[in-house]
mmCIF file of C-alpha atoms and ligand atoms in Angstrom:
data_model
loop_
_atom_site.group_PDB
_atom_site.id
_atom_site.type_symbol
_atom_site.label_atom_id
_atom_site.label_comp_id
_atom_site.label_asym_id
_atom_site.label_seq_id
_atom_site.Cartn_x
_atom_site.Cartn_y
_atom_site.Cartn_z
ATOM 1 C CA MET A 1 209.037 116.863 83.902
ATOM 2 C CA ALA A 2 211.042 113.979 85.208
ATOM 3 C CA LYS A 3 213.697 111.690 83.908
ATOM 4 C CA LEU A 4 212.589 108.056 83.844
ATOM 5 C CA THR A 5 214.608 104.891 84.437
ATOM 6 C CA ILE A 6 215.417 102.955 81.277
ATOM 7 C CA LEU A 7 215.176 99.156 81.558
ATOM 8 C CA GLU A 8 218.204 97.244 80.326
ATOM 9 C CA PHE A 9 218.556 93.916 78.521
ATOM 10 C CA PRO A 10 217.987 91.158 79.653
ATOM 11 C CA ASP A 11 215.278 92.612 81.944
ATOM 12 C CA PRO A 12 212.165 90.453 81.300
ATOM 13 C CA ARG A 13 209.926 93.544 81.337
ATOM 14 C CA LEU A 14 211.447 94.476 77.953
ATOM 15 C CA ARG A 15 209.705 91.358 76.578
ATOM 16 C CA LYS A 16 206.155 92.483 77.456
ATOM 17 C CA LYS A 17 203.862 93.303 74.550
ATOM 18 C CA ALA A 18 202.404 96.795 74.902
ATOM 19 C CA VAL A 19 198.642 97.367 74.699
ATOM 20 C CA PRO A 20 197.000 100.150 72.646
ATOM 21 C CA VAL A 21 196.635 103.599 74.203
ATOM 22 C CA GLU A 22 192.949 104.255 74.834
ATOM 23 C CA ALA A 23 192.908 107.967 75.559
ATOM 24 C CA VAL A 24 195.252 110.733 74.480
ATOM 25 C CA ASP A 25 194.909 112.962 77.531
ATOM 26 C CA ASP A 26 197.027 115.192 79.778
ATOM 27 C CA GLU A 27 198.307 112.221 81.744
ATOM 28 C CA LEU A 28 199.620 110.667 78.512
ATOM 29 C CA ARG A 29 201.111 113.995 77.392
ATOM 30 C CA ALA A 30 202.955 114.270 80.735
ATOM 31 C CA LEU A 31 204.411 110.806 80.079
ATOM 32 C CA ILE A 32 205.393 111.901 76.546
ATOM 33 C CA ASP A 33 207.225 114.945 77.977
ATOM 34 C CA ASP A 34 209.059 112.737 80.473
ATOM 35 C CA MET A 35 209.996 110.311 77.706
ATOM 36 C CA PHE A 36 211.462 113.144 75.595
ATOM 37 C CA GLU A 37 213.442 114.423 78.582
ATOM 38 C CA THR A 38 214.742 110.893 79.228
ATOM 39 C CA MET A 39 215.599 110.307 75.561
ATOM 40 C CA TYR A 40 217.424 113.640 75.087
ATOM 41 C CA ALA A 41 219.358 113.206 78.346
ATOM 42 C CA ALA A 42 220.454 109.633 77.554
ATOM 43 C CA PRO A 43 221.202 110.748 74.762
ATOM 44 C CA GLY A 44 219.217 108.788 72.212
ATOM 45 C CA ILE A 45 217.194 109.353 69.033
ATOM 46 C CA GLY A 46 214.187 107.241 69.999
ATOM 47 C CA LEU A 47 212.475 105.776 73.043
ATOM 48 C CA ALA A 48 209.561 103.361 73.356
ATOM 49 C CA ALA A 49 207.269 103.380 76.418
ATOM 50 C CA THR A 50 208.235 99.725 77.028
ATOM 51 C CA GLN A 51 211.795 100.869 77.813
ATOM 52 C CA VAL A 52 210.530 102.955 80.751
ATOM 53 C CA ASP A 53 208.304 100.100 81.978
ATOM 54 C CA VAL A 54 205.046 101.541 80.619
ATOM 55 C CA HIS A 55 203.442 98.890 78.457
ATOM 56 C CA ARG A 56 201.326 101.055 76.186
ATOM 57 C CA ARG A 57 201.828 101.591 72.458
ATOM 58 C CA LEU A 58 203.674 104.887 72.438
ATOM 59 C CA LEU A 59 207.073 105.995 71.190
ATOM 60 C CA VAL A 60 209.001 109.228 70.762
ATOM 61 C CA ALA A 61 211.798 110.045 68.330
ATOM 62 C CA ASP A 62 214.009 112.909 67.207
ATOM 63 C CA VAL A 63 216.688 112.085 64.645
ATOM 64 C CA SER A 64 217.560 115.719 63.850
ATOM 65 C CA ALA A 65 220.988 117.180 64.582
ATOM 66 C CA ASP A 66 219.541 120.208 66.388
ATOM 67 C CA LYS A 67 217.208 118.053 68.530
ATOM 68 C CA GLU A 68 214.299 120.297 67.724
ATOM 69 C CA HIS A 69 212.198 117.936 65.597
ATOM 70 C CA PRO A 70 210.341 115.754 68.071
ATOM 71 C CA HIS A 71 207.982 113.092 66.726
ATOM 72 C CA VAL A 72 205.325 111.332 68.783
ATOM 73 C CA PHE A 73 203.724 108.085 67.599
ATOM 74 C CA ILE A 74 200.749 106.736 69.516
ATOM 75 C CA ASN A 75 199.378 103.320 68.475
ATOM 76 C CA PRO A 76 201.711 103.245 65.442
ATOM 77 C CA GLU A 77 200.965 100.744 62.706
ATOM 78 C CA ILE A 78 203.185 100.101 59.703
ATOM 79 C CA LEU A 79 200.958 99.937 56.628
ATOM 80 C CA GLU A 80 203.631 99.511 53.966
ATOM 81 C CA LYS A 81 207.342 98.784 53.837
ATOM 82 C CA ASP A 82 209.745 98.801 50.963
ATOM 83 C CA GLY A 83 213.431 98.773 50.164
ATOM 84 C CA VAL A 84 216.214 97.479 52.349
ATOM 85 C CA THR A 85 218.710 99.422 54.400
ATOM 86 C CA VAL A 86 221.430 98.253 56.761
ATOM 87 C CA THR A 87 222.227 100.460 59.750
ATOM 88 C CA GLU A 88 224.604 100.064 62.638
ATOM 89 C CA GLU A 89 222.098 100.265 65.482
ATOM 90 C CA GLY A 90 222.466 100.772 69.176
ATOM 91 C CA CYS A 91 219.801 100.814 71.876
ATOM 92 C CA LEU A 92 219.454 102.648 75.187
ATOM 93 C CA SER A 93 218.381 99.300 76.686
ATOM 94 C CA VAL A 94 221.531 97.529 75.422
ATOM 95 C CA PRO A 95 224.180 100.104 76.365
ATOM 96 C CA GLY A 96 227.530 100.003 74.631
ATOM 97 C CA TYR A 97 226.634 97.624 71.794
ATOM 98 C CA PHE A 98 226.265 98.459 68.110
ATOM 99 C CA GLU A 99 225.445 95.932 65.423
ATOM 100 C CA GLU A 100 224.277 96.033 61.826
ATOM 101 C CA VAL A 101 220.546 95.401 61.375
ATOM 102 C CA LYS A 102 218.632 95.105 58.107
ATOM 103 C CA ARG A 103 215.291 96.927 57.909
ATOM 104 C CA ALA A 104 212.922 98.480 55.371
ATOM 105 C CA GLU A 105 214.148 101.725 53.826
ATOM 106 C CA HIS A 106 210.719 103.360 53.462
ATOM 107 C CA ILE A 107 207.669 102.888 55.609
ATOM 108 C CA ARG A 108 204.135 104.233 55.657
ATOM 109 C CA VAL A 109 202.796 104.577 59.195
ATOM 110 C CA ARG A 110 199.377 105.267 60.663
ATOM 111 C CA TYR A 111 199.414 106.712 64.194
ATOM 112 C CA LEU A 112 197.901 109.286 66.523
ATOM 113 C CA ASP A 113 199.843 112.456 67.319
ATOM 114 C CA ARG A 114 200.099 114.054 70.788
ATOM 115 C CA ASP A 115 196.721 115.721 70.263
ATOM 116 C CA GLY A 116 195.078 112.430 69.376
ATOM 117 C CA ARG A 117 194.714 113.283 65.677
ATOM 118 C CA GLU A 118 194.967 110.383 63.266
ATOM 119 C CA CYS A 119 197.942 110.763 60.904
ATOM 120 C CA GLU A 120 199.352 108.775 58.038
ATOM 121 C CA ASP A 121 202.874 109.576 56.840
ATOM 122 C CA GLU A 122 205.771 108.153 54.916
ATOM 123 C CA PHE A 123 209.236 108.046 56.414
ATOM 124 C CA GLU A 124 212.630 107.070 55.073
ATOM 125 C CA GLY A 125 216.232 106.948 56.208
ATOM 126 C CA LEU A 126 217.126 107.148 59.875
ATOM 127 C CA LEU A 127 213.632 108.086 61.064
ATOM 128 C CA ALA A 128 212.166 105.021 59.288
ATOM 129 C CA VAL A 129 214.800 102.787 60.921
ATOM 130 C CA CYS A 130 214.179 104.380 64.310
ATOM 131 C CA VAL A 131 210.390 103.915 64.116
ATOM 132 C CA GLN A 132 210.829 100.226 63.164
ATOM 133 C CA HIS A 133 213.297 99.722 66.051
ATOM 134 C CA GLU A 134 210.904 101.368 68.536
ATOM 135 C CA ILE A 135 207.817 99.474 67.295
ATOM 136 C CA ASP A 136 209.826 96.287 67.876
ATOM 137 C CA HIS A 137 210.191 97.391 71.525
ATOM 138 C CA LEU A 138 206.400 97.710 71.808
ATOM 139 C CA ASP A 139 206.186 94.094 70.626
ATOM 140 C CA GLY A 140 208.778 92.951 73.180
ATOM 141 C CA LYS A 141 211.516 92.633 70.611
ATOM 142 C CA LEU A 142 215.090 93.975 70.796
ATOM 143 C CA PHE A 143 217.654 94.608 68.059
ATOM 144 C CA VAL A 144 219.842 91.862 69.540
ATOM 145 C CA ASP A 145 217.115 89.406 68.464
ATOM 146 C CA TYR A 146 218.340 89.928 64.894
ATOM 147 C CA LEU A 147 221.820 88.694 65.860
ATOM 148 C CA SER A 148 222.970 85.112 66.280
ATOM 149 C CA GLU A 149 222.168 83.319 69.554
ATOM 150 C CA ALA A 150 225.898 83.162 70.364
ATOM 151 C CA LYS A 151 226.358 86.905 69.922
ATOM 152 C CA ARG A 152 223.213 87.726 71.899
ATOM 153 C CA SER A 153 224.256 85.517 74.802
ATOM 154 C CA ARG A 154 227.752 87.104 74.834
ATOM 155 C CA ILE A 155 226.160 90.564 75.115
ATOM 156 C CA ARG A 156 223.764 89.368 77.838
ATOM 157 C CA LYS A 157 226.582 87.896 79.941
ATOM 158 C CA LYS A 158 228.711 91.025 79.639
ATOM 159 C CA LEU A 159 225.842 93.329 80.600
ATOM 160 C CA GLU A 160 224.890 91.128 83.572
ATOM 161 C CA LYS A 161 228.494 91.181 84.772
ATOM 162 C CA GLU A 162 228.740 94.972 84.430
ATOM 163 C CA ARG A 163 225.489 95.389 86.341
ATOM 164 C CA ARG A 164 226.741 93.205 89.225
ATOM 165 C CA HIS A 165 229.856 95.376 89.526
ATOM 166 C CA HIS A 166 227.743 98.481 89.323
ATOM 167 C CA SER A 167 225.287 97.448 92.054
ATOM 168 C CA ALA A 168 228.167 96.400 94.334
ATOM 169 C CA ALA A 169 229.639 99.881 93.922
ATOM 170 C CA VAL A 170 226.322 101.515 94.805
ATOM 171 C CA VAL A 171 225.806 99.378 97.957
ATOM 172 C CA ILE A 172 229.145 100.555 99.451
HETATM 173 ZN ZN1 ZN B 1 216.034 100.422 71.553
#
Protein backbone atom coordinates (compact mmCIF):
# COMPACT_ATOMS: atom_id res chain seq x y z
CA MET A 1 0.00 0.00 0.00
CA ALA A 2 1.07 3.54 -0.58
CA LYS A 3 -0.08 6.95 0.45
CA LEU A 4 -1.13 9.09 -2.50
CA THR A 5 -0.80 12.84 -3.03
CA ILE A 6 -4.04 14.76 -2.62
CA LEU A 7 -4.62 17.58 -5.12
CA GLU A 8 -5.55 20.93 -3.60
CA PHE A 9 -7.89 23.69 -4.76
CA PRO A 10 -7.51 25.52 -7.15
CA ASP A 11 -5.60 22.77 -9.01
CA PRO A 12 -7.33 22.49 -12.43
CA ARG A 13 -7.13 18.68 -12.30
CA LEU A 14 -9.84 18.80 -9.61
CA ARG A 15 -12.17 20.10 -12.34
CA LYS A 16 -11.86 17.04 -14.61
CA LYS A 17 -14.95 14.88 -14.98
CA ALA A 18 -14.20 11.25 -14.13
CA VAL A 19 -15.08 8.45 -16.55
CA PRO A 20 -16.81 5.19 -15.54
CA VAL A 21 -14.68 2.32 -14.24
CA GLU A 22 -14.73 -0.48 -16.82
CA ALA A 23 -13.27 -3.38 -14.88
CA VAL A 24 -13.22 -4.11 -11.16
CA ASP A 25 -9.92 -5.97 -11.02
CA ASP A 26 -6.86 -6.32 -8.78
CA GLU A 27 -5.33 -3.14 -10.15
CA LEU A 28 -8.45 -1.21 -9.12
CA ARG A 29 -8.51 -2.91 -5.71
CA ALA A 30 -4.87 -1.87 -5.15
CA LEU A 31 -5.90 1.72 -5.91
CA ILE A 32 -8.84 1.37 -3.47
CA ASP A 33 -6.44 0.18 -0.73
CA ASP A 34 -4.13 3.13 -1.39
CA MET A 35 -7.08 5.52 -1.30
CA PHE A 36 -8.18 4.16 2.10
CA GLU A 37 -4.64 4.49 3.46
CA THR A 38 -4.49 8.08 2.16
CA MET A 39 -7.92 8.96 3.55
CA TYR A 40 -7.29 7.48 7.03
CA ALA A 41 -3.85 9.13 7.25
CA ALA A 42 -5.12 12.58 6.21
CA PRO A 43 -7.39 12.09 8.26
CA GLY A 44 -10.66 12.30 6.37
CA ILE A 45 -14.01 10.50 6.13
CA GLY A 46 -14.17 10.30 2.34
CA LEU A 47 -11.94 10.47 -0.72
CA ALA A 48 -12.77 10.54 -4.42
CA ALA A 49 -10.34 9.19 -7.04
CA THR A 50 -10.31 12.67 -8.65
CA GLN A 51 -8.56 14.02 -5.54
CA VAL A 52 -5.59 11.69 -6.13
CA ASP A 53 -5.49 12.57 -9.85
CA VAL A 54 -7.19 9.37 -11.05
CA HIS A 55 -10.15 10.37 -13.17
CA ARG A 56 -12.32 7.29 -12.81
CA ARG A 57 -15.65 7.07 -11.01
CA LEU A 58 -14.59 5.65 -7.67
CA LEU A 59 -14.82 6.87 -4.09
CA VAL A 60 -14.14 5.53 -0.61
CA ALA A 61 -15.69 6.57 2.69
CA ASP A 62 -15.69 5.68 6.37
CA VAL A 63 -17.73 7.91 8.66
CA SER A 64 -17.55 5.60 11.70
CA ALA A 65 -15.81 6.62 14.92
CA ASP A 66 -13.76 3.41 15.07
CA LYS A 67 -12.67 3.70 11.41
CA GLU A 68 -13.59 0.11 10.79
CA HIS A 69 -16.57 0.57 8.45
CA PRO A 70 -15.06 1.19 5.04
CA HIS A 71 -17.40 1.76 2.10
CA VAL A 72 -16.38 1.54 -1.55
CA PHE A 73 -18.53 3.04 -4.31
CA ILE A 74 -17.62 2.29 -7.91
CA ASN A 75 -19.62 4.07 -10.64
CA PRO A 76 -22.03 5.49 -8.03
CA GLU A 77 -25.32 6.89 -9.25
CA ILE A 78 -27.84 8.69 -7.07
CA LEU A 79 -31.29 7.33 -7.92
CA GLU A 80 -33.35 9.25 -5.37
CA LYS A 81 -32.83 12.13 -2.98
CA ASP A 82 -35.05 13.53 -0.31
CA GLY A 83 -35.03 15.83 2.69
CA VAL A 84 -32.62 18.64 3.36
CA THR A 85 -29.72 18.75 5.77
CA VAL A 86 -27.13 21.43 6.43
CA THR A 87 -23.65 20.30 7.44
CA GLU A 88 -20.46 22.18 8.13
CA GLU A 89 -18.25 20.54 5.52
CA GLY A 90 -14.54 20.49 4.99
CA CYS A 91 -12.52 18.88 2.21
CA LEU A 92 -9.05 17.33 2.05
CA SER A 93 -8.55 19.32 -1.18
CA VAL A 94 -9.45 22.63 0.52
CA PRO A 95 -7.45 22.30 3.75
CA GLY A 96 -8.41 24.42 6.72
CA TYR A 97 -11.80 25.63 5.49
CA PHE A 98 -15.22 24.64 6.80
CA GLU A 99 -18.49 26.01 5.50
CA GLU A 100 -22.15 25.10 5.75
CA VAL A 101 -23.51 23.25 2.71
CA LYS A 102 -27.10 22.18 2.07
CA ARG A 103 -27.63 18.67 0.69
CA ALA A 104 -30.23 15.90 0.58
CA GLU A 105 -30.77 14.08 3.87
CA HIS A 106 -31.51 10.66 2.37
CA ILE A 107 -30.21 9.19 -0.84
CA ARG A 108 -30.64 5.93 -2.72
CA VAL A 109 -27.48 4.94 -4.57
CA ARG A 110 -26.67 2.31 -7.17
CA TYR A 111 -22.99 1.31 -7.34
CA LEU A 112 -20.55 -1.57 -7.66
CA ASP A 113 -18.71 -2.81 -4.57
CA ARG A 114 -15.01 -3.79 -4.47
CA ASP A 115 -15.89 -7.21 -5.87
CA GLY A 116 -17.78 -5.70 -8.78
CA ARG A 117 -21.21 -6.70 -7.45
CA GLU A 118 -24.06 -4.36 -8.25
CA CYS A 119 -25.60 -2.87 -5.09
CA GLU A 120 -28.44 -0.53 -4.34
CA ASP A 121 -28.67 1.01 -0.87
CA GLU A 122 -30.18 3.87 1.04
CA PHE A 123 -28.03 6.16 3.14
CA GLU A 124 -28.78 9.00 5.51
CA GLY A 125 -26.96 11.38 7.81
CA LEU A 126 -23.22 11.89 7.50
CA LEU A 127 -22.64 9.02 5.08
CA ALA A 128 -25.29 10.44 2.70
CA VAL A 129 -23.63 13.88 2.88
CA CYS A 130 -20.20 12.35 2.34
CA VAL A 131 -21.29 10.34 -0.72
CA GLN A 132 -22.88 13.47 -2.28
CA HIS A 133 -19.70 15.49 -1.58
CA GLU A 134 -17.50 12.79 -3.15
CA ILE A 135 -19.74 12.30 -6.22
CA ASP A 136 -19.42 16.06 -6.76
CA HIS A 137 -15.63 15.54 -6.92
CA LEU A 138 -16.11 12.94 -9.66
CA ASP A 139 -18.03 15.59 -11.60
CA GLY A 140 -15.28 18.18 -11.09
CA LYS A 141 -17.21 20.05 -8.45
CA LEU A 142 -15.99 21.24 -5.03
CA PHE A 143 -17.92 22.27 -1.92
CA VAL A 144 -16.61 25.82 -2.33
CA ASP A 145 -18.73 26.00 -5.51
CA TYR A 146 -21.77 26.25 -3.22
CA LEU A 147 -20.36 29.42 -1.62
CA SER A 148 -20.46 32.94 -2.99
CA GLU A 149 -17.88 33.94 -5.62
CA ALA A 150 -16.34 36.42 -3.15
CA LYS A 151 -15.89 33.77 -0.47
CA ARG A 152 -14.50 31.23 -2.94
CA SER A 153 -11.97 33.69 -4.32
CA ARG A 154 -10.86 34.63 -0.77
CA ILE A 155 -10.21 30.95 -0.01
CA ARG A 156 -8.37 30.47 -3.33
CA LYS A 157 -6.07 33.44 -2.70
CA LYS A 158 -5.25 32.32 0.83
CA LEU A 159 -4.47 28.76 -0.25
CA GLU A 160 -2.29 29.98 -3.15
CA LYS A 161 -0.37 32.22 -0.77
CA GLU A 162 0.15 29.40 1.75
CA ARG A 163 1.37 27.11 -1.01
CA ARG A 164 3.93 29.68 -2.22
CA HIS A 165 5.34 29.94 1.31
CA HIS A 166 5.34 26.19 1.61
CA SER A 167 7.21 25.55 -1.65
CA ALA A 168 9.78 28.24 -0.78
CA ALA A 169 10.43 26.42 2.50
CA VAL A 170 10.90 23.11 0.70
CA VAL A 171 13.35 24.55 -1.88
CA ILE A 172 15.74 25.76 0.88
ZN1 LIG B 1 -13.72 16.82 -0.75
